[in-house]
Structures are given as structure tokens and as C-alpha cells.
Coordinates of C-alpha atoms in Angstrom, one line a residue:
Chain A
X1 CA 0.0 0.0 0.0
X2 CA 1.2 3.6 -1.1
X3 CA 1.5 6.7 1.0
X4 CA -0.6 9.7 -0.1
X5 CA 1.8 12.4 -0.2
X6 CA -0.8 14.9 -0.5
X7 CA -0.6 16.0 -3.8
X8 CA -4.2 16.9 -4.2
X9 CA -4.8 15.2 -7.8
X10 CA -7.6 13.4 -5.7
X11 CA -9.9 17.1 -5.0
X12 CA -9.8 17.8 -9.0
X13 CA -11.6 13.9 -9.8
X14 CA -14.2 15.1 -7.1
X15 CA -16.7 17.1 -8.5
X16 CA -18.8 17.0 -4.9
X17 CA -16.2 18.4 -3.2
X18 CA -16.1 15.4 -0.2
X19 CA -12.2 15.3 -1.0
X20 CA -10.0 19.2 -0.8
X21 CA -7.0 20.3 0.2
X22 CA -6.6 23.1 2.4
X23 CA -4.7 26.2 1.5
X24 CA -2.9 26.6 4.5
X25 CA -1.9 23.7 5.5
X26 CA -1.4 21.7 2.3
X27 CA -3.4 18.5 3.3
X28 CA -6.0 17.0 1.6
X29 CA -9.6 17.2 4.2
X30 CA -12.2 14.6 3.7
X31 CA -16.3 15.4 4.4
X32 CA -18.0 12.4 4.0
X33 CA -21.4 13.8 4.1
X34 CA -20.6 15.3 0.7
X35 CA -19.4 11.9 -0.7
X36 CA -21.0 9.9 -3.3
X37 CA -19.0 7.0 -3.2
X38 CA -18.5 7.7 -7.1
X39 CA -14.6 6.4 -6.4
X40 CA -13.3 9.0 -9.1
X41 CA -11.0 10.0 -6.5
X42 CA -9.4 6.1 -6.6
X43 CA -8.7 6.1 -10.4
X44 CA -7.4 9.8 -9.9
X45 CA -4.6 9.2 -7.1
X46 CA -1.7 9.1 -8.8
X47 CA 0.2 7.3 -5.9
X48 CA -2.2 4.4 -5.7
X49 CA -3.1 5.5 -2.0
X50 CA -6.7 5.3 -2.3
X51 CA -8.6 1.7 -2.3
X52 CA -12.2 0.3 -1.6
X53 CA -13.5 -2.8 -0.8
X54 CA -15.9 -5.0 -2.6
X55 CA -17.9 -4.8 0.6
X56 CA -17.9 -0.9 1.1
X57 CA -17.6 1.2 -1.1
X58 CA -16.2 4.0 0.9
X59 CA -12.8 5.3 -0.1
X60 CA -9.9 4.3 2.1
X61 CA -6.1 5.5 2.1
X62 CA -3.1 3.3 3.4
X63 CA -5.3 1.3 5.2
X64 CA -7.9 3.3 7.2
X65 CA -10.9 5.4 6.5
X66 CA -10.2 8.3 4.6
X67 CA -11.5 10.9 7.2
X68 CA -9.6 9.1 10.4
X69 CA -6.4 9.6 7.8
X70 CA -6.8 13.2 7.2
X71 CA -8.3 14.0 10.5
X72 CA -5.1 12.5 12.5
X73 CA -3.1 14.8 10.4
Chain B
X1 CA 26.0 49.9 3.9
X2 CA 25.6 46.8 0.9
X3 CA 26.0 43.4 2.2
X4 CA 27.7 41.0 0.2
X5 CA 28.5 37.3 1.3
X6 CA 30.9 34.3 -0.3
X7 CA 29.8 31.0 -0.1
X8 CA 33.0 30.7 1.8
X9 CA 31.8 32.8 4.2
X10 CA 28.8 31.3 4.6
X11 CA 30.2 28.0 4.5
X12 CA 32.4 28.7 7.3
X13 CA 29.2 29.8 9.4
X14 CA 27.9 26.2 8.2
X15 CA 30.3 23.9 9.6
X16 CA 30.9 26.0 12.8
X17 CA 27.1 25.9 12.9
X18 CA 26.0 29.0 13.4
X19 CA 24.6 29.9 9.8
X20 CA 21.2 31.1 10.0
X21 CA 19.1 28.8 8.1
X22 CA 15.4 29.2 7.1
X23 CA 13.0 28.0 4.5
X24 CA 11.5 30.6 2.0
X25 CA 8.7 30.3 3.8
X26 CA 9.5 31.0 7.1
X27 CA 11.8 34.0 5.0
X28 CA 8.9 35.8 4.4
X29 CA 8.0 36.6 8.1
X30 CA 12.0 37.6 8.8
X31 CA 11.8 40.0 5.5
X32 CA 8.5 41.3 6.9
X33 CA 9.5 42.3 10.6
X34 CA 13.8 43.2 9.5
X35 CA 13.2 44.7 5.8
X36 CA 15.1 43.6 3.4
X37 CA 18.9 44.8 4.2
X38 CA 19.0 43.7 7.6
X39 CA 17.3 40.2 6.9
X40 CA 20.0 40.0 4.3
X41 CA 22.9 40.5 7.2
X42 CA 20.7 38.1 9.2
X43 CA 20.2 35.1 7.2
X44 CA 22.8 33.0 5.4
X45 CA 20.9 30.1 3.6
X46 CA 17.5 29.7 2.5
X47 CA 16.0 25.9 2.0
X48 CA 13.7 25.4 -1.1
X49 CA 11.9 22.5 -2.3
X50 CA 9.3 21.1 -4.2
X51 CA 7.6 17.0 -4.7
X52 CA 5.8 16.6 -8.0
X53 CA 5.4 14.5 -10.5
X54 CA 8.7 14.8 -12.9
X55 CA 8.7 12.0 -15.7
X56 CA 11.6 12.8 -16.9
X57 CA 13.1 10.4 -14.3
X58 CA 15.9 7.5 -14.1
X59 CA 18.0 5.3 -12.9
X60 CA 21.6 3.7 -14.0
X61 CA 22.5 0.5 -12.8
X62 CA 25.4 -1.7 -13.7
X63 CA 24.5 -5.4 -12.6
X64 CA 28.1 -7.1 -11.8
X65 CA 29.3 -9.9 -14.5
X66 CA 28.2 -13.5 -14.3
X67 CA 30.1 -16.7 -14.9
X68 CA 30.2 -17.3 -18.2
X69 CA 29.4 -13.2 -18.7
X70 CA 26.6 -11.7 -20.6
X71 CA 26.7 -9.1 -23.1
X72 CA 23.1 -7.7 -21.9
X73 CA 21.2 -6.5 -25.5
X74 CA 17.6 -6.7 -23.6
X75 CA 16.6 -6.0 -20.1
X76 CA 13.7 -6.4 -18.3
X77 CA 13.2 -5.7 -14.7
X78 CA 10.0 -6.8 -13.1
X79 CA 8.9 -7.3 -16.6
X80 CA 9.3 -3.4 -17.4
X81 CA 12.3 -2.8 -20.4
X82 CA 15.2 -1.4 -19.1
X83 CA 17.5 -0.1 -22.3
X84 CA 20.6 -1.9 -22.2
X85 CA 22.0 -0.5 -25.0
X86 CA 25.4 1.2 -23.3
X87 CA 27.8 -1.9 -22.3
X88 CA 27.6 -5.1 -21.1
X89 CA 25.8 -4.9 -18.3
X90 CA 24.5 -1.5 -17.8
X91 CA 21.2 -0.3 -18.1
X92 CA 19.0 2.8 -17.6
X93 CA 15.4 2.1 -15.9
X94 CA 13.0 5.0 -17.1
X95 CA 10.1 6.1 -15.0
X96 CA 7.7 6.1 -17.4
X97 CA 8.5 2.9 -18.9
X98 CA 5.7 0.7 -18.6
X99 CA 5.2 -3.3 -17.4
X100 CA 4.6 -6.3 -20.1
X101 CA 1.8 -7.5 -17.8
X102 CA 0.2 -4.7 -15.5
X103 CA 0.8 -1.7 -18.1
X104 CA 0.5 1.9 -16.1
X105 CA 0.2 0.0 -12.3
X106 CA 3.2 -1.1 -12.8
X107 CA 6.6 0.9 -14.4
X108 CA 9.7 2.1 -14.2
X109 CA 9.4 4.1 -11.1
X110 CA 7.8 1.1 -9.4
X111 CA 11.1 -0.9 -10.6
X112 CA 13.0 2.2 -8.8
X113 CA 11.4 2.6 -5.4
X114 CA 11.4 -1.4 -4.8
X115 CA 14.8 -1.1 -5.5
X116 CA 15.2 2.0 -2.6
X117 CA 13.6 -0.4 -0.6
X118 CA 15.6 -2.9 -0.6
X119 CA 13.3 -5.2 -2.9
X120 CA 14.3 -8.2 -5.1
X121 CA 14.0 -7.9 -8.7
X122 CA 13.4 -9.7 -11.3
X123 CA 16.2 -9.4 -13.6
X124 CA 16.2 -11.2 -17.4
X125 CA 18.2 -10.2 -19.8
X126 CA 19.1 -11.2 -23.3
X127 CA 22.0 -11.5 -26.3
X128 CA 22.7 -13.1 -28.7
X129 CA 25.9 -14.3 -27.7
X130 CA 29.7 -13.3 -28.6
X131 CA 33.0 -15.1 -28.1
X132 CA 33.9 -12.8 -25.2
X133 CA 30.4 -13.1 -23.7
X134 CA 28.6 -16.0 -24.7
X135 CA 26.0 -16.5 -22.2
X136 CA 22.6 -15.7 -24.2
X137 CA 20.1 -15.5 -21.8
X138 CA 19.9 -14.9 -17.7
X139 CA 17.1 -14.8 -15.1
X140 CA 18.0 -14.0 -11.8
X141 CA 16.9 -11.9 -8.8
X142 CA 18.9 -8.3 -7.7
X143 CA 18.6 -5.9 -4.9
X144 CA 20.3 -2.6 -4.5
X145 CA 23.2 -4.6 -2.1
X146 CA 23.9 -7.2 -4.9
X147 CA 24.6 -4.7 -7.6
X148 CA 27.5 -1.9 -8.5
X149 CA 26.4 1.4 -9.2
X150 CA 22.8 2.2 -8.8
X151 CA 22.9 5.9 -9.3
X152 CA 19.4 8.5 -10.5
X153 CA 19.8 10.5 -13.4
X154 CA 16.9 12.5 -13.7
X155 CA 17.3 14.4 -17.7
X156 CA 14.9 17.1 -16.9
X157 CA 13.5 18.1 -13.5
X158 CA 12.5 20.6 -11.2
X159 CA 10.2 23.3 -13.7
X160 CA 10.8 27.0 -12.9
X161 CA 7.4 27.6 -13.4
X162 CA 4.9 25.6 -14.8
X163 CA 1.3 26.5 -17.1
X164 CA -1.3 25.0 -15.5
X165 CA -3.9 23.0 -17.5
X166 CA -7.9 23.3 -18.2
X167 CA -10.6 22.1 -20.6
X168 CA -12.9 23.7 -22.4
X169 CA -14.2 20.8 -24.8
X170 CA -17.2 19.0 -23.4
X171 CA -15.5 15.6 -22.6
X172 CA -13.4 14.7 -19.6
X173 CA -10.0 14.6 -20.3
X174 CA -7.1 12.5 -18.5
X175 CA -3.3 13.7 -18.9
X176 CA -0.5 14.1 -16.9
X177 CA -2.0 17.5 -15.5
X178 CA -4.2 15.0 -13.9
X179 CA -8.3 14.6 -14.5
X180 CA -9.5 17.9 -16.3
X181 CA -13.0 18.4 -16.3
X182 CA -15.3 19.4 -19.2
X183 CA -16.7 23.1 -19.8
X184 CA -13.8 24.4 -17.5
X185 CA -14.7 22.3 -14.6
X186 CA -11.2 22.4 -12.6
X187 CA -7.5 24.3 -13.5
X188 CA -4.4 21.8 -11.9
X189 CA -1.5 23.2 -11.5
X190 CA 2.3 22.0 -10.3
X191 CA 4.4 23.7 -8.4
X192 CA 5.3 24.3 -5.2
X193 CA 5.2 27.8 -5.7
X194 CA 6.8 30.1 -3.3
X195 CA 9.2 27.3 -1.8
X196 CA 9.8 26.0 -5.2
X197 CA 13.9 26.4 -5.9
X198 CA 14.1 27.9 -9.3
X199 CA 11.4 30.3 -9.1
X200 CA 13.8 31.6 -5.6
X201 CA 16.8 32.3 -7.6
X202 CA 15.3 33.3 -11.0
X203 CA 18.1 34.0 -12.8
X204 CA 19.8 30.9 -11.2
X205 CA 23.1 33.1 -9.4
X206 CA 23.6 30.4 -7.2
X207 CA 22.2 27.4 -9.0
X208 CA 24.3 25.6 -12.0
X209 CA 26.9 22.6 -12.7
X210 CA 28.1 20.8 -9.3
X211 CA 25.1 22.8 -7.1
X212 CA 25.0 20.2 -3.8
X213 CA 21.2 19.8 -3.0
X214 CA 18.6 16.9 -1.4
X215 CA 17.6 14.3 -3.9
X216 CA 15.2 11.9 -2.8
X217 CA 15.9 12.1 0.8
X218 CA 20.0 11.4 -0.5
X219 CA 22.5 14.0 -0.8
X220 CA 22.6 14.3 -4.9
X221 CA 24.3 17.1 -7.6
X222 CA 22.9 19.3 -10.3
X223 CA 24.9 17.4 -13.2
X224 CA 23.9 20.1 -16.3
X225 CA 21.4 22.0 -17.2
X226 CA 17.9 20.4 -17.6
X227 CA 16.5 19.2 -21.2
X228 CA 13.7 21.8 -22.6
X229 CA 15.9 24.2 -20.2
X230 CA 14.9 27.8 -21.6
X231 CA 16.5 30.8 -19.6
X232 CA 15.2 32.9 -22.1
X233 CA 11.6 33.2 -21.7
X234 CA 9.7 36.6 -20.8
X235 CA 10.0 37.6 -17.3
X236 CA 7.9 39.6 -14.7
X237 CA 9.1 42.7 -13.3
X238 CA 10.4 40.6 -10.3
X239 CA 12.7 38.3 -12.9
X240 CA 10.4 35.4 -12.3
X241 CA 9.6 33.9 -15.8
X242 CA 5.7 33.7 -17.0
X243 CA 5.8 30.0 -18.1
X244 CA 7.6 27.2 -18.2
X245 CA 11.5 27.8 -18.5
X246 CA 14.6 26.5 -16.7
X247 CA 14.8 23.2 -15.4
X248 CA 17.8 21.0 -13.9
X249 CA 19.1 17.5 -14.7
X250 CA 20.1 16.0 -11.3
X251 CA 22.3 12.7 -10.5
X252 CA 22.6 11.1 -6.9
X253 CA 22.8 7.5 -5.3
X254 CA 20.0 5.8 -5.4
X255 CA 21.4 3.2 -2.5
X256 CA 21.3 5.9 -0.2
X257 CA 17.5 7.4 -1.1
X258 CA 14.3 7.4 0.9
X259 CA 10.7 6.1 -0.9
X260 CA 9.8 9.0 1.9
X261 CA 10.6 11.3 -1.1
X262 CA 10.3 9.6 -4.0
X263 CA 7.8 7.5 -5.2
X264 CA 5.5 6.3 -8.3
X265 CA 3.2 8.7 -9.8
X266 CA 0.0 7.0 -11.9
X267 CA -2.2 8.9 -14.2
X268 CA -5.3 7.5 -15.1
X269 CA -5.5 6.8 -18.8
X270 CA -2.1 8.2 -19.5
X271 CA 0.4 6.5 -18.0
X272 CA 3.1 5.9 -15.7
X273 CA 5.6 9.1 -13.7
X274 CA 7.1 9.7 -10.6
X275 CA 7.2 12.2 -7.5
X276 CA 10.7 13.1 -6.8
X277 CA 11.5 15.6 -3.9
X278 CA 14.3 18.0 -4.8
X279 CA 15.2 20.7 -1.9
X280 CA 17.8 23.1 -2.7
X281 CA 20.1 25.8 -0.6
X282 CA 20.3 28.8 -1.7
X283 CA 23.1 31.1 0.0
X284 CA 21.9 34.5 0.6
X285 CA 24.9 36.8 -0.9
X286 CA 23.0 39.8 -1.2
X287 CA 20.2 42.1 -1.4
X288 CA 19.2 41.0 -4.8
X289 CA 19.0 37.6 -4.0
X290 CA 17.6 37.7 -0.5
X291 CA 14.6 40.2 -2.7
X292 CA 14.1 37.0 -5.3
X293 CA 14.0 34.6 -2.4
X294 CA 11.3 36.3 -0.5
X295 CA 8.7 37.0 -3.6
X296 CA 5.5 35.6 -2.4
X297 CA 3.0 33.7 -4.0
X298 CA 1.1 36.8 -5.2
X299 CA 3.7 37.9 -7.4
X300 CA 4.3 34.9 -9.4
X301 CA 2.3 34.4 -12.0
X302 CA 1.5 31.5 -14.0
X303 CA -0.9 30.9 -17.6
X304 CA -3.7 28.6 -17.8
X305 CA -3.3 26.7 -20.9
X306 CA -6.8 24.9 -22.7
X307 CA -5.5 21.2 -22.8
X308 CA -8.7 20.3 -25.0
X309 CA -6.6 22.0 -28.2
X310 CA -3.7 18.9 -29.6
X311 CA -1.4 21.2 -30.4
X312 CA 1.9 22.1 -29.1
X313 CA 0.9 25.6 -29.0
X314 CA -2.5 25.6 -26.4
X315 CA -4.3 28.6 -26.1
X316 CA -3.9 31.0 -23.0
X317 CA -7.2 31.2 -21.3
X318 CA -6.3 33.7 -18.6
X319 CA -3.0 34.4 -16.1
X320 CA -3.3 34.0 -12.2
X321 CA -0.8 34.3 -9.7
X322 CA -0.1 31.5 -6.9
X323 CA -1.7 33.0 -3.9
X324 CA -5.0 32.5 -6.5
X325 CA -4.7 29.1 -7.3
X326 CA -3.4 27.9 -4.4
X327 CA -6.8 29.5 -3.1
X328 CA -8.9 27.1 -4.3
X329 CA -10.7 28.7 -6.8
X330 CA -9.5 30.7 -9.8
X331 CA -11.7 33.1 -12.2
X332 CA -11.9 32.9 -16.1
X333 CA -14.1 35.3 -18.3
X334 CA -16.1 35.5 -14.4
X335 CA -16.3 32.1 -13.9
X336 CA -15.3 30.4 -10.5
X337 CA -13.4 27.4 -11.1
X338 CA -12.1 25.0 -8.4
X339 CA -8.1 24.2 -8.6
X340 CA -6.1 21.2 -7.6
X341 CA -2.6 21.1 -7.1
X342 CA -0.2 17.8 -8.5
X343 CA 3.1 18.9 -6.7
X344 CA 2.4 17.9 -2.5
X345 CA 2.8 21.4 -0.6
X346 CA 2.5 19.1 2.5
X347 CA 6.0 17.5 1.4
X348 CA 7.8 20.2 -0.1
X349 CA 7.5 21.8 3.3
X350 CA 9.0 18.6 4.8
X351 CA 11.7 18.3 2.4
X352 CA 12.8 22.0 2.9
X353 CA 12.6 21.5 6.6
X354 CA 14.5 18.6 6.5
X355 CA 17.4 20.1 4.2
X356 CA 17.2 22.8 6.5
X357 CA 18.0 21.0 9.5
X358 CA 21.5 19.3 7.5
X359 CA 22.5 22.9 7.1
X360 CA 22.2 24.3 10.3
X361 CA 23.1 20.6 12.4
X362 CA 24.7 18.2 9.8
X363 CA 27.4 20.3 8.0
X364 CA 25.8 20.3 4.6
X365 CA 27.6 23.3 2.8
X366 CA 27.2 24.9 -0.3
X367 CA 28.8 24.4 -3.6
X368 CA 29.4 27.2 -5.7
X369 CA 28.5 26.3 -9.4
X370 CA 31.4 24.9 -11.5
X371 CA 29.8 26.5 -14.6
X372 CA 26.9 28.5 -14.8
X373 CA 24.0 27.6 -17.2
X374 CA 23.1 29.5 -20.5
X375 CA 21.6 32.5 -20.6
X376 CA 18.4 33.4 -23.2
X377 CA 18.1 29.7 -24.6
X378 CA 14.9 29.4 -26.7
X379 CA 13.6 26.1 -27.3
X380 CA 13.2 24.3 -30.4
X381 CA 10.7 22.7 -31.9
X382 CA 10.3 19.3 -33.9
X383 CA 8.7 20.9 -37.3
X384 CA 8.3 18.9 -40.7
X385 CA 11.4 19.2 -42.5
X386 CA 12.3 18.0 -45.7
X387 CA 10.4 14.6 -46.9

């Protein structure tokens, strides 16, 4: 599994705007409530970081829901 | 009174350590409270950095001889063709080169970070046999312990300045500016912006053959000037160039890199390229320079270009400085449009923080260029000539 690094090709694949990146701090921010489960954002991350299962259809980086991720940053 | 400063000078200050290090960031605020002569007395260097994707990316390796030897005239690594086409057994791994059997999951850069890991593998190569070397084929495993050299030679990286892309057709498009939406839906850009290195020395004073900077978490060397390097492009009032113009060719050993700051880069429905993280030093040895270091994001400016027009030459659809797009939205003929970076501000900050710390606590000084670059180089183009 890939680290994101961050890079914010993710928040132009999202056209709800669940997935942006923060000006100041230069991290990509999550809202889930906005999310469509589309998975646009999977194909878009150029470092592989994002994944789904078969079972959910949630996006996940490295491992763990995307918001705990970017929320623990 | 004018301060000047050698990079002997400075270099001293280094590996006493005492030299005043800070990031171009963190520049800003020093410039802001001091002014601009006595923040030049103050500082000595100033870390920049950037982490994007830069295809233009490689690796040399040389394998070691086997018994009977092997005049390698094919290589594949992890099923992705390395060219071989140097000597016996050396090869270069490209970035962008892509698998035999997972295409654009799978590539060159993949090949190169499993090997910065510590990986095995999968080495065949191919001939067709000679007196001196008649082995004709060989399948083996390597890592980066059981080889020679394994050194990165990156041809063209680290854009001064960069257009950013958008689409104006109605169909999505997919390129290495990432996924542009139709009827203007998105601008991406890539840089790093105000941290980014040759946007802090514009004119690159401080910047040429021999420069000493952080290559993918390794200690590496600017080795010549970049391909597609064009010094000559129009400039802002602040020397900063409008669009894309210089860029470097770097060299380092890949034994001693970190995946931390390097790593593949995958573009849907285009293809395979890879983040590298670059940070370089730049010595403040004037007024002049310490004025180019601290230009914000406000005053540099870049083009948006319409990616929906196959042509070399894509229309300009509006300029907007960094502080915009790094906003999050930009505006075109009055229209809001969301943008999305491609170069990681999160890790260019690291990286500059991190070269920082060698040159205040490790002893990293600063090598004065060995020979500067070209000044007002245009670029060529491939036109039809002849039949």
C-alpha cells in the first residue's frame, strides 16, 4: 500500500467536493457527508493510495478510512 | 552599507554551525518584521523545495558480471524494459516505462522505489551471444546490495514555473496534469510555488553545474542543465519567468534514497511518472538575491493553458498568480473554477525542513556552481522538414 503524499490530484476527480486540500496547510480534508462513493478519486490518485472494498464502497487510504487519515493529520 | 557574502563565508558559518538557516517560507516573516537589508545580514541560507510528479526520471544500474558473462542487448526488470544499449551490463530504468503485464500500475518508477527499498528484482536479460560473452540468456533476482552502481539520473526536473492546464471541450479529459474536467470544470497546477527552488533564484546566481542539493531524501548534484531548459523566456518585473522555462538534470545515489521522497506517480488513462522531492540551498549573498527569495506567492504568475486543443501551441485562457490558485478557486471570463494542485505542498514543506535541519546541524555546505547555465536559450521545436 502507497502513502498519499498529499498532492491533491484526488480534489480535481471530485466534482462534490467530499475530497479538498486546504490552502494553508497543504493536506487533503475529507467530508464524508458530501461523498457519493463515485470512487473517481481512486482512479485519480496518482500514488495508488486510495482503495475500496468490494464490501464498502467507501474510499480508504493506506489502510484506514479516509477521514480518520486526514483528520489525524 | 551593501552586504555582500561568499559562499565561503557562509560556508564557514555552516560547519561551525552557526549559519542562519530558514525556509522561504518562514523567509517571508524575517523579510517582513527586519526589511530587506538587515534580513540579508541576518540570514545566510534559504531551503527550497518542491515534490511533483517529474517524468523525466531515471536510474543507471550496472548489474556485476556473471560466470560465463553476458553481453546484456535486452533487459527487463520486473517485466518493465530497461535499455541496455550502453555496455555489457548496464542499463537505464525509465520512469515512465511501462510493465509487459500490468501496463501503467506497474513501471519504471515502481522498478526504482522497490529497489530504494531494498526489494528483489526480477532481472532477465538477453543477447545473442559473442566469443567474449557467450551467455545468451539470464534470469536472476537483484537488490540494490547485490549490484554496483545504482545511481538516479533525472534528464529534466524541477520546472521553474509551470502552465497549468484546463478544458474547455465538453468531454473529460485525462493527462498528466491530472483529471481535467469538461466546460472548464477544474484548473491543476504543479508547483510548489513560493518554496519552489528555481522560481527563488530566477536567474539561477547560485544554481548551476556541481550545485550540492537533497535528492530523494539522498545528498545528490545538479549534473547540467535540464532538457527543454529555456533561460530565455519573458520575465515579470520581479525576474520570475511567465511559463515554463529552466529546469535542472540531477544525479545522486539511489542506495542511499528514501521512498519518503520519492515515489510512483500514476495517471489515469495516460500513463506511468514519478514524484521526486528536490530541496535546494540557496546562499543569501545579497540584497538582490535575498529580494528573489522572498517573492511571495502573489507575485508569481503563471498561464492557464486549454488542454482540449492537440497542439503544441495551447491557447492561453487567462493568467493568475499563486496566492489564486493555491486558493482554491480561480476566475476565467467571471467564472469560478475550483483548482487542484499535482506537486504535494505538505511534502515540499518537509523536504525543505529537513534540508534545512543538514545545514544548520549536519554540516551540509554549499557548492558554488562549477559552470553556470546559458543565458536566453529558446527552445526548439520538432517541425516537418524535408520529406
Amino acid at each position: 500500500m502507497r502513502r498519499c503524499t498529499h498532492c491533491g490530484a484526488c480534489t480535481a476527480a471530485c466534482i462534490r467536493g467530499a475530497l479538498k486540500i486546504d490552502a494553508k496547510s497543504g493536506t487533503v480534508s475529507y467530508d464524508e457527508s458530501l461523498c457519493t462513493y463515485c470512487n473517481a478519486c481512486i482512479k485519480a490518485c496518482p500514488a495508488r493510495a486510495l482503495t475500496n472494498t468490494n464490501q464498502i464502497r467507501r474510499p480508504y487510504v493506506s489502510g484506514e478510512r479516509l477521514s480518520e487519515t486526514y483528520e489525524s493529520r | 552599507m551593501t552586504v555582500k557574502k561568499t559562499f565561503e563565508e557562509i560556508n564557514e558559518k555552516i560547519r561551525k554551525g552557526n549559519a542562519v538557516v530558514v525556509t522561504a517560507e518562514e523567509l517571508a516573516d524575517i523579510v517582513e518584521e527586519k526589511g530587506i537589508s538587515d534580513a540579508t545580514k541576518y540570514v545566510d541560507v534559504v531551503t527550497t523545495a518542491t515534490f511533483g510528479p517529474m517524468c523525466s526520471t531515471g536510474a543507471f544500474l550496472n548489474f556485476g558480471h556473471s560466470d560465463p558473462p553476458i553481453r546484456m542487448e535486452k533487459v527487463e526488470l520486473d517485466n518493465v524494459n530497461a535499455y541496455a544499449g550502453i555496455a555489457a551490463v548496464d542499463a537505464y530504468i525509465g520512469a515512465t516505462e511501462t510493465s509487459k503485464d500490468r501496463d501503467i500500475e506497474y513501471g519504471g518508477a515502481h522498478v526504482i522505489c522497490n529497489l530504494i527499498d531494498g526489494k528483489k528484482v526480477h532481472l532477465k536479460a538477453y543477447s545473442r551471444g559473442t566469443d567474449c560473452y557467450p551467455r545468451k540468456e539470464l534470469d536472476t533476482y537483484i537488490t540494490k546490495d547485490t549490484i554496483n552502481e545504482a545511481y538516479l539520473f533525472n534528464p529534466r526536473n524541477c520546472y521553474q514555473n509551470y502552465s497549468a492546464a484546463a478544458n474547455t471541450s465538453d468531454r473529460t479529459l485525462y493527462t498528466y496534469m491530472g483529471v481535467l474536467q469538461p466546460c472548464l470544470g477544474n484548473v491543476n497546477y504543479s508547483t510548489s510555488g513560493e518554496l519552489s527552488p528555481l522560481l527563488k533564484d530566477p536567474y539561477l546566481r547560485t544554481i548551476g553545474i556541481g550545485t550540492k542539493i537533497f535528492l530523494a531524501g539522498a545528498e545528490g548534484y545538479v549534473s547540467w542543465q535540464g532538457t527543454q531548459f529555456a533561460s530565455g523566456k519573458p520575465r515579470g518585473e520581479n525576474g520570475i519567468p511567465l511559463s515554463n522555462a529552466c529546469t535542472l538534470a540531477v544525479i545522486g545515489n539511489l542506495k542511499e534514497m528514501s521512498t519518503d521522497y520519492i515515489q510512483p506517480a500514476v495517471f489515469e488513462k495516460y500513463g506511468v511518472s514519478m514524484f521526486v522531492g528536490i530541496g535546494i540551498p540557496i546562499p543569501v549573498l545579497d540584497s538582490d538575491l535575498l529580494s528573489n527569495l522572498s517573492v511571495r506567492n502573489k507575485d508569481i504568475y503563471a498561464n492557464i493553458l486549454d488542454y482540449s486543443v492537440q497542439s503544441n501551441n495551447k491557447p492561453v485562457l487567462a493568467q493568475c498568480s499563486y496566492e489564486e490558485l493555491r486558493s482554491g478557486y480561480v476566475s476565467i471570463e467571471g467564472k469560478k473554477i475550483k483548482t487542484s494542485p499535482l506537486t504535494s505542498l505538505y511534502k515540499s514543506r518537509e523536504i525543505a525542513q529537513v534540508l534545512k535541519g543538514w545545514v544548520a546541524e549536519k554540516g551540509f555546505t554549499l557548492q558554488p556552481p562549477i559552470a553556470a547555465f546559458p543565458k536566453d536559450v529558446s527552445l526548439k521545436s520538432l517541425g516537418k522538414r524535408g520529406s
